Amino acid sequence: MKTYPQQVICKHCDSLYTRQSVRSGEAARCQRCHAVLYRGSWLSLEQWLALTVAAAVFFIIANLFPVLEIQFHGQSQAATLAETTMALAHSYASPLAIPLALLIIVCPCLQILLLGWVLWHACRNKIAPGFAPVMRLLAGLAPWSMAEVALLSILIAAIKLSGLVHITTGPGTWALLGLCLLLPVINHQDFHSLWRLKTLKEKRG
Ligand SMILES: [Zn+2]
């Protein structure tokens, strides 16, 4: 099978380009439609891995600690992200519960785990087992990972309920905020550089 590792196609207008190296923080754009073709990574592999690990820590805190605490008639009730989704499953909006859980819990979790897997091996100058399917899965997951949807729904719920009950945001919400800030950073690095490393490694044997 013939492969073309140096060719890049514009997703928007199908123009074909030969890949050039871009400096960190810069983007290569399509000449025809000006869409971004790829960006230069502004993080080293080690920094990229460190931020992915930080995202994993934020993800764990966001899922283990309460996102909302409600005080009503002297009683206090705290809910984690999973409990909030479960509550939705038992309400009139139950058809939304599974897609919501996928968007805010399953997809970000998979994304962080898979990226961490590939980067951890790349930092040790190795090719991660299952590299190609993992990278394809990562590309497919990117548009479906929406931690910010969770943050937005929590804030809307907090604002709506604040007139009826005393409501405070828990540590889970702050971790979710951290996750929402980190995910776009780790997802907007140059994934092609990982493929390039793989090709180089294979050439050297
Ligand atoms: Zn284009």
Tab-separated table of N, CA and C in Angstrom, residues 3-138:
chain	number	residue	atom	x	y	z
A	3	THR	N	1.582	5.121	0.806
A	3	THR	CA	1.070	6.155	1.715
A	3	THR	C	1.706	7.497	1.371
A	4	TYR	N	1.048	8.565	1.771
A	4	TYR	CA	1.524	9.915	1.448
A	4	TYR	C	1.618	10.749	2.721
A	5	PRO	N	2.649	10.475	3.536
A	5	PRO	CA	2.699	11.135	4.848
A	5	PRO	C	2.877	12.647	4.784
A	6	GLN	N	3.405	13.169	3.652
A	6	GLN	CA	3.670	14.618	3.602
A	6	GLN	C	2.542	15.422	2.950
A	7	GLN	N	1.476	14.732	2.539
A	7	GLN	CA	0.380	15.452	1.889
A	7	GLN	C	-0.691	15.799	2.917
A	8	VAL	N	-1.297	16.971	2.721
A	8	VAL	CA	-2.398	17.356	3.608
A	8	VAL	C	-3.546	17.914	2.762
A	9	ILE	N	-4.756	17.489	3.107
A	9	ILE	CA	-5.933	17.918	2.341
A	9	ILE	C	-6.742	18.887	3.187
A	10	CYS	N	-7.185	19.979	2.586
A	10	CYS	CA	-8.064	20.911	3.296
A	10	CYS	C	-9.422	20.225	3.485
A	11	LYS	N	-9.883	20.176	4.753
A	11	LYS	CA	-11.142	19.484	5.063
A	11	LYS	C	-12.331	20.208	4.455
A	12	HIS	N	-12.156	21.488	4.142
A	12	HIS	CA	-13.302	22.294	3.713
A	12	HIS	C	-13.458	22.365	2.201
A	13	CYS	N	-12.311	22.383	1.464
A	13	CYS	CA	-12.460	22.528	0.011
A	13	CYS	C	-11.670	21.477	-0.771
A	14	ASP	N	-11.087	20.479	-0.055
A	14	ASP	CA	-10.381	19.367	-0.701
A	14	ASP	C	-9.112	19.749	-1.464
A	15	SER	N	-8.585	20.949	-1.254
A	15	SER	CA	-7.313	21.291	-1.909
A	15	SER	C	-6.198	20.456	-1.294
A	16	LEU	N	-5.222	20.113	-2.131
A	16	LEU	CA	-4.129	19.248	-1.677
A	16	LEU	C	-2.840	20.058	-1.543
A	17	TYR	N	-2.140	19.899	-0.430
A	17	TYR	CA	-0.890	20.619	-0.193
A	17	TYR	C	0.201	19.663	0.259
A	18	THR	N	1.445	20.084	0.045
A	18	THR	CA	2.569	19.353	0.631
A	18	THR	C	2.895	20.037	1.951
A	19	ARG	N	3.054	19.239	2.973
A	19	ARG	CA	3.271	19.780	4.305
A	19	ARG	C	4.597	20.510	4.435
A	20	GLN	N	4.557	21.711	4.998
A	20	GLN	CA	5.770	22.474	5.293
A	20	GLN	C	5.839	22.595	6.807
A	21	SER	N	7.059	22.776	7.321
A	21	SER	CA	7.123	22.932	8.777
A	21	SER	C	6.688	24.350	9.138
A	22	VAL	N	5.889	24.467	10.202
A	22	VAL	CA	5.465	25.793	10.670
A	22	VAL	C	6.034	26.001	12.066
A	23	ARG	N	6.292	27.287	12.370
A	23	ARG	CA	6.867	27.578	13.687
A	23	ARG	C	5.803	27.447	14.762
A	24	SER	N	6.273	27.319	15.997
A	24	SER	CA	5.345	27.109	17.101
A	24	SER	C	4.370	28.282	17.205
A	25	GLY	N	3.100	27.954	17.370
A	25	GLY	CA	2.057	28.976	17.505
A	25	GLY	C	1.507	29.456	16.166
A	26	GLU	N	2.221	29.148	15.039
A	26	GLU	CA	1.735	29.592	13.732
A	26	GLU	C	0.819	28.547	13.114
A	27	ALA	N	-0.008	28.981	12.165
A	27	ALA	CA	-0.917	28.049	11.509
A	27	ALA	C	-0.697	28.102	10.004
A	28	ALA	N	-0.800	26.934	9.346
A	28	ALA	CA	-0.758	26.898	7.886
A	28	ALA	C	-2.205	26.967	7.413
A	29	ARG	N	-2.481	27.888	6.484
A	29	ARG	CA	-3.863	28.052	6.024
A	29	ARG	C	-4.011	27.654	4.561
A	30	CYS	N	-5.242	27.270	4.209
A	30	CYS	CA	-5.555	26.907	2.831
A	30	CYS	C	-5.576	28.172	1.988
A	31	GLN	N	-4.907	28.087	0.803
A	31	GLN	CA	-4.819	29.254	-0.061
A	31	GLN	C	-6.191	29.602	-0.643
A	32	ARG	N	-6.995	28.553	-0.876
A	32	ARG	CA	-8.274	28.773	-1.540
A	32	ARG	C	-9.349	29.290	-0.585
A	33	CYS	N	-9.493	28.625	0.606
A	33	CYS	CA	-10.608	29.001	1.491
A	33	CYS	C	-10.159	29.561	2.835
A	34	HIS	N	-8.857	29.674	3.031
A	34	HIS	CA	-8.273	30.272	4.245
A	34	HIS	C	-8.566	29.507	5.531
A	35	ALA	N	-9.052	28.269	5.412
A	35	ALA	CA	-9.261	27.460	6.624
A	35	ALA	C	-7.893	27.033	7.164
A	36	VAL	N	-7.820	26.790	8.477
A	36	VAL	CA	-6.557	26.341	9.071
A	36	VAL	C	-6.324	24.882	8.680
A	37	LEU	N	-5.160	24.603	8.073
A	37	LEU	CA	-4.833	23.221	7.685
A	37	LEU	C	-4.215	22.473	8.857
A	38	TYR	N	-3.262	23.110	9.505
A	38	TYR	CA	-2.604	22.529	10.682
A	38	TYR	C	-1.877	23.650	11.405
A	39	ARG	N	-1.529	23.386	12.666
A	39	ARG	CA	-0.822	24.383	13.474
A	39	ARG	C	0.504	23.816	13.956
A	40	GLY	N	1.433	24.712	14.180
A	40	GLY	CA	2.691	24.289	14.793
A	40	GLY	C	2.460	24.117	16.282
A	41	SER	N	2.968	23.036	16.858
A	41	SER	CA	2.810	22.827	18.303
A	41	SER	C	3.585	23.893	19.048
A	42	TRP	N	3.002	24.461	20.092
A	42	TRP	CA	3.795	25.392	20.895
A	42	TRP	C	4.181	24.756	22.221
A	43	LEU	N	4.004	23.446	22.298
A	43	LEU	CA	4.459	22.730	23.486
A	43	LEU	C	5.425	21.645	23.042
A	44	SER	N	6.408	21.343	23.895
A	44	SER	CA	7.259	20.182	23.622
A	44	SER	C	6.442	18.943	23.986
A	45	LEU	N	6.931	17.768	23.575
A	45	LEU	CA	6.205	16.522	23.893
A	45	LEU	C	6.021	16.365	25.399
A	46	GLU	N	7.073	16.718	26.157
A	46	GLU	CA	7.027	16.564	27.623
A	46	GLU	C	5.990	17.508	28.223
A	47	GLN	N	5.948	18.767	27.707
A	47	GLN	CA	4.963	19.727	28.219
A	47	GLN	C	3.548	19.274	27.863
A	48	TRP	N	3.414	18.724	26.651
A	48	TRP	CA	2.110	18.234	26.173
A	48	TRP	C	1.630	17.105	27.088
A	49	LEU	N	2.558	16.201	27.422
A	49	LEU	CA	2.218	15.088	28.316
A	49	LEU	C	1.864	15.608	29.716
A	50	ALA	N	2.668	16.591	30.200
A	50	ALA	CA	2.424	17.137	31.547
A	50	ALA	C	1.020	17.748	31.626
A	51	LEU	N	0.626	18.492	30.570
A	51	LEU	CA	-0.709	19.111	30.577
A	51	LEU	C	-1.804	18.050	30.463
A	52	THR	N	-1.513	16.956	29.744
A	52	THR	CA	-2.492	15.867	29.632
A	52	THR	C	-2.687	15.198	30.992
A	53	VAL	N	-1.573	15.032	31.734
A	53	VAL	CA	-1.674	14.451	33.086
A	53	VAL	C	-2.467	15.408	33.986
A	54	ALA	N	-2.192	16.723	33.856
A	54	ALA	CA	-2.941	17.708	34.654
A	54	ALA	C	-4.432	17.624	34.322
A	55	ALA	N	-4.758	17.459	33.021
A	55	ALA	CA	-6.165	17.329	32.613
A	55	ALA	C	-6.779	16.082	33.244
A	56	ALA	N	-5.977	14.996	33.332
A	56	ALA	CA	-6.478	13.757	33.943
A	56	ALA	C	-6.801	13.996	35.419
A	57	VAL	N	-5.924	14.757	36.110
A	57	VAL	CA	-6.154	15.052	37.534
A	57	VAL	C	-7.433	15.887	37.686
A	58	PHE	N	-7.579	16.923	36.857
A	58	PHE	CA	-8.800	17.745	36.891
A	58	PHE	C	-10.034	16.878	36.620
A	59	PHE	N	-9.899	15.952	35.652
A	59	PHE	CA	-11.032	15.090	35.296
A	59	PHE	C	-11.442	14.231	36.493
A	60	ILE	N	-10.430	13.666	37.192
A	60	ILE	CA	-10.726	12.804	38.351
A	60	ILE	C	-11.409	13.622	39.457
A	61	ILE	N	-10.865	14.821	39.742
A	61	ILE	CA	-11.470	15.669	40.784
A	61	ILE	C	-12.896	16.059	40.377
A	62	ALA	N	-13.062	16.420	39.100
A	62	ALA	CA	-14.388	16.848	38.620
A	62	ALA	C	-15.418	15.732	38.767
A	63	ASN	N	-14.942	14.471	38.716
A	63	ASN	CA	-15.889	13.354	38.796
A	63	ASN	C	-16.055	12.796	40.209
A	64	LEU	N	-15.057	13.010	41.070
A	64	LEU	CA	-15.149	12.457	42.423
A	64	LEU	C	-15.792	13.436	43.402
A	65	PHE	N	-15.569	14.741	43.186
A	65	PHE	CA	-16.055	15.736	44.146
A	65	PHE	C	-17.357	16.372	43.653
A	66	PRO	N	-18.184	16.850	44.588
A	66	PRO	CA	-19.469	17.433	44.189
A	66	PRO	C	-19.292	18.653	43.289
A	67	VAL	N	-20.173	18.764	42.301
A	67	VAL	CA	-20.160	19.962	41.456
A	67	VAL	C	-21.115	21.016	42.030
A	68	LEU	N	-22.165	20.543	42.708
A	68	LEU	CA	-23.146	21.469	43.288
A	68	LEU	C	-23.494	21.026	44.702
A	69	GLU	N	-23.672	22.006	45.603
A	69	GLU	CA	-24.172	21.694	46.938
A	69	GLU	C	-25.408	22.548	47.174
A	70	ILE	N	-26.490	21.869	47.548
A	70	ILE	CA	-27.765	22.568	47.721
A	70	ILE	C	-28.171	22.509	49.192
A	71	GLN	N	-28.468	23.680	49.768
A	71	GLN	CA	-28.986	23.713	51.135
A	71	GLN	C	-30.449	24.138	51.101
A	72	PHE	N	-31.284	23.315	51.732
A	72	PHE	CA	-32.719	23.579	51.706
A	72	PHE	C	-33.317	23.180	53.051
A	73	HIS	N	-33.964	24.123	53.733
A	73	HIS	CA	-34.545	23.878	55.053
A	73	HIS	C	-33.538	23.210	55.999
A	74	GLY	N	-32.351	23.739	56.029
A	74	GLY	CA	-31.339	23.232	56.953
A	74	GLY	C	-30.685	21.932	56.514
A	75	GLN	N	-31.176	21.351	55.408
A	75	GLN	CA	-30.563	20.105	54.927
A	75	GLN	C	-29.650	20.405	53.748
A	76	SER	N	-28.571	19.643	53.676
A	76	SER	CA	-27.602	19.897	52.621
A	76	SER	C	-27.475	18.665	51.721
A	77	GLN	N	-27.435	18.913	50.437
A	77	GLN	CA	-27.318	17.800	49.479
A	77	GLN	C	-26.246	18.144	48.452
A	78	ALA	N	-25.271	17.246	48.296
A	78	ALA	CA	-24.213	17.492	47.310
A	78	ALA	C	-24.362	16.497	46.166
A	79	ALA	N	-24.039	16.931	44.956
A	79	ALA	CA	-24.155	16.034	43.797
A	79	ALA	C	-22.897	16.085	42.953
A	80	THR	N	-22.416	14.906	42.563
A	80	THR	CA	-21.269	14.847	41.641
A	80	THR	C	-21.795	14.900	40.206
A	81	LEU	N	-20.850	14.961	39.274
A	81	LEU	CA	-21.209	15.040	37.849
A	81	LEU	C	-22.037	13.817	37.437
A	82	ALA	N	-21.591	12.623	37.870
A	82	ALA	CA	-22.297	11.386	37.512
A	82	ALA	C	-23.692	11.377	38.148
A	83	GLU	N	-23.791	11.869	39.396
A	83	GLU	CA	-25.103	11.904	40.058
A	83	GLU	C	-26.051	12.880	39.363
A	84	THR	N	-25.478	13.997	38.878
A	84	THR	CA	-26.300	14.975	38.161
A	84	THR	C	-26.857	14.331	36.887
A	85	THR	N	-25.997	13.566	36.186
A	85	THR	CA	-26.433	12.898	34.956
A	85	THR	C	-27.478	11.828	35.281
A	86	MET	N	-27.247	11.098	36.385
A	86	MET	CA	-28.214	10.068	36.815
A	86	MET	C	-29.572	10.702	37.143
A	87	ALA	N	-29.522	11.875	37.797
A	87	ALA	CA	-30.764	12.577	38.144
A	87	ALA	C	-31.517	12.921	36.874
A	88	LEU	N	-30.767	13.286	35.843
A	88	LEU	CA	-31.377	13.627	34.554
A	88	LEU	C	-32.044	12.388	33.953
A	89	ALA	N	-31.395	11.211	34.149
A	89	ALA	CA	-31.926	9.958	33.599
A	89	ALA	C	-33.288	9.620	34.214
A	90	HIS	N	-33.538	10.104	35.444
A	90	HIS	CA	-34.806	9.803	36.099
A	90	HIS	C	-35.821	10.938	35.937
A	91	SER	N	-35.482	11.956	35.163
A	91	SER	CA	-36.405	13.084	34.996
A	91	SER	C	-37.080	12.997	33.629
A	92	TYR	N	-37.865	14.035	33.303
A	92	TYR	CA	-38.561	14.066	31.995
A	92	TYR	C	-37.564	14.182	30.842
A	93	ALA	N	-36.329	14.604	31.165
A	93	ALA	CA	-35.315	14.766	30.106
A	93	ALA	C	-34.452	13.516	29.974
A	94	SER	N	-34.969	12.334	30.396
A	94	SER	CA	-34.152	11.110	30.413
A	94	SER	C	-33.509	10.734	29.075
A	95	PRO	N	-34.159	10.993	27.901
A	95	PRO	CA	-33.468	10.630	26.646
A	95	PRO	C	-32.145	11.366	26.461
A	96	LEU	N	-31.988	12.493	27.178
A	96	LEU	CA	-30.748	13.275	27.029
A	96	LEU	C	-29.611	12.724	27.873
A	97	ALA	N	-29.949	11.880	28.870
A	97	ALA	CA	-28.939	11.476	29.858
A	97	ALA	C	-27.762	10.732	29.234
A	98	ILE	N	-28.045	9.755	28.348
A	98	ILE	CA	-26.949	8.956	27.779
A	98	ILE	C	-26.050	9.803	26.864
A	99	PRO	N	-26.648	10.555	25.890
A	99	PRO	CA	-25.760	11.409	25.084
A	99	PRO	C	-24.976	12.400	25.931
A	100	LEU	N	-25.609	12.942	26.983
A	100	LEU	CA	-24.916	13.909	27.836
A	100	LEU	C	-23.741	13.245	28.562
A	101	ALA	N	-23.986	12.029	29.099
A	101	ALA	CA	-22.915	11.313	29.798
A	101	ALA	C	-21.770	11.026	28.831
A	102	LEU	N	-22.103	10.702	27.557
A	102	LEU	CA	-21.061	10.445	26.556
A	102	LEU	C	-20.241	11.709	26.297
A	103	LEU	N	-20.953	12.841	26.148
A	103	LEU	CA	-20.277	14.090	25.806
A	103	LEU	C	-19.415	14.615	26.945
A	104	ILE	N	-19.927	14.518	28.180
A	104	ILE	CA	-19.224	15.198	29.267
A	104	ILE	C	-18.358	14.269	30.109
A	105	ILE	N	-18.597	12.961	30.062
A	105	ILE	CA	-17.783	12.053	30.886
A	105	ILE	C	-16.974	11.078	30.016
A	106	VAL	N	-17.662	10.283	29.183
A	106	VAL	CA	-16.974	9.197	28.466
A	106	VAL	C	-15.959	9.734	27.438
A	107	CYS	N	-16.380	10.697	26.583
A	107	CYS	CA	-15.479	11.193	25.536
A	107	CYS	C	-14.238	11.896	26.107
A	108	PRO	N	-14.395	12.850	27.055
A	108	PRO	CA	-13.171	13.468	27.601
A	108	PRO	C	-12.267	12.446	28.278
A	109	CYS	N	-12.871	11.460	28.970
A	109	CYS	CA	-12.075	10.441	29.667
A	109	CYS	C	-11.244	9.639	28.670
A	110	LEU	N	-11.902	9.153	27.600
A	110	LEU	CA	-11.199	8.380	26.565
A	110	LEU	C	-10.098	9.209	25.915
A	111	GLN	N	-10.456	10.475	25.623
A	111	GLN	CA	-9.513	11.365	24.951
A	111	GLN	C	-8.230	11.544	25.771
A	112	ILE	N	-8.397	11.799	27.068
A	112	ILE	CA	-7.240	12.024	27.939
A	112	ILE	C	-6.407	10.738	28.053
A	113	LEU	N	-7.102	9.595	28.233
A	113	LEU	CA	-6.391	8.316	28.386
A	113	LEU	C	-5.592	7.972	27.128
A	114	LEU	N	-6.249	8.099	25.956
A	114	LEU	CA	-5.589	7.710	24.705
A	114	LEU	C	-4.430	8.645	24.371
A	115	LEU	N	-4.658	9.961	24.554
A	115	LEU	CA	-3.593	10.920	24.267
A	115	LEU	C	-2.416	10.683	25.215
A	116	GLY	N	-2.726	10.456	26.497
A	116	GLY	CA	-1.686	10.172	27.485
A	116	GLY	C	-0.886	8.945	27.085
A	117	TRP	N	-1.568	7.927	26.600
A	117	TRP	CA	-0.936	6.668	26.164
A	117	TRP	C	0.069	6.922	25.052
A	118	VAL	N	-0.382	7.658	24.011
A	118	VAL	CA	0.492	7.928	22.856
A	118	VAL	C	1.669	8.809	23.274
A	119	LEU	N	1.382	9.875	24.066
A	119	LEU	CA	2.438	10.822	24.438
A	119	LEU	C	3.466	10.202	25.386
A	120	TRP	N	2.974	9.386	26.301
A	120	TRP	CA	3.884	8.749	27.260
A	120	TRP	C	4.918	7.903	26.516
A	121	HIS	N	4.468	7.168	25.498
A	121	HIS	CA	5.403	6.371	24.698
A	121	HIS	C	6.301	7.268	23.854
A	122	ALA	N	5.719	8.324	23.258
A	122	ALA	CA	6.501	9.222	22.397
A	122	ALA	C	7.622	9.875	23.212
A	123	CYS	N	7.324	10.265	24.463
A	123	CYS	CA	8.342	10.903	25.320
A	123	CYS	C	9.472	9.934	25.625
A	124	ARG	N	9.196	8.635	25.618
A	124	ARG	CA	10.240	7.642	25.874
A	124	ARG	C	10.814	7.119	24.560
A	125	ASN	N	10.543	7.901	23.461
A	125	ASN	CA	11.056	7.559	22.134
A	125	ASN	C	10.568	6.183	21.656
A	126	LYS	N	9.313	5.883	21.971
A	126	LYS	CA	8.728	4.612	21.550
A	126	LYS	C	7.422	4.884	20.809
A	127	ILE	N	6.991	3.915	20.024
A	127	ILE	CA	5.682	4.021	19.366
A	127	ILE	C	4.684	3.260	20.226
A	128	ALA	N	3.616	3.929	20.607
A	128	ALA	CA	2.626	3.293	21.471
A	128	ALA	C	1.984	2.107	20.760
A	129	PRO	N	1.805	0.961	21.454
A	129	PRO	CA	1.050	-0.139	20.836
A	129	PRO	C	-0.339	0.361	20.408
A	130	GLY	N	-0.747	-0.020	19.206
A	130	GLY	CA	-2.051	0.414	18.690
A	130	GLY	C	-2.047	1.861	18.254
A	131	PHE	N	-0.861	2.403	17.912
A	131	PHE	CA	-0.729	3.829	17.590
A	131	PHE	C	-1.761	4.326	16.566
A	132	ALA	N	-1.814	3.641	15.393
A	132	ALA	CA	-2.673	4.153	14.313
A	132	ALA	C	-4.162	4.166	14.702
A	133	PRO	N	-4.727	3.041	15.207
A	133	PRO	CA	-6.144	3.105	15.596
A	133	PRO	C	-6.414	4.107	16.717
A	134	VAL	N	-5.451	4.226	17.657
A	134	VAL	CA	-5.624	5.182	18.760
A	134	VAL	C	-5.682	6.612	18.211
A	135	MET	N	-4.779	6.927	17.273
A	135	MET	CA	-4.742	8.282	16.713
A	135	MET	C	-6.015	8.569	15.908
A	136	ARG	N	-6.516	7.540	15.192
A	136	ARG	CA	-7.755	7.737	14.414
A	136	ARG	C	-8.927	7.965	15.362
A	137	LEU	N	-8.951	7.198	16.457
A	137	LEU	CA	-10.012	7.339	17.447
A	137	LEU	C	-9.959	8.729	18.085
A	138	LEU	N	-8.726	9.203	18.364
A	138	LEU	CA	-8.560	10.526	18.959
A	138	LEU	C	-9.123	11.611	18.041
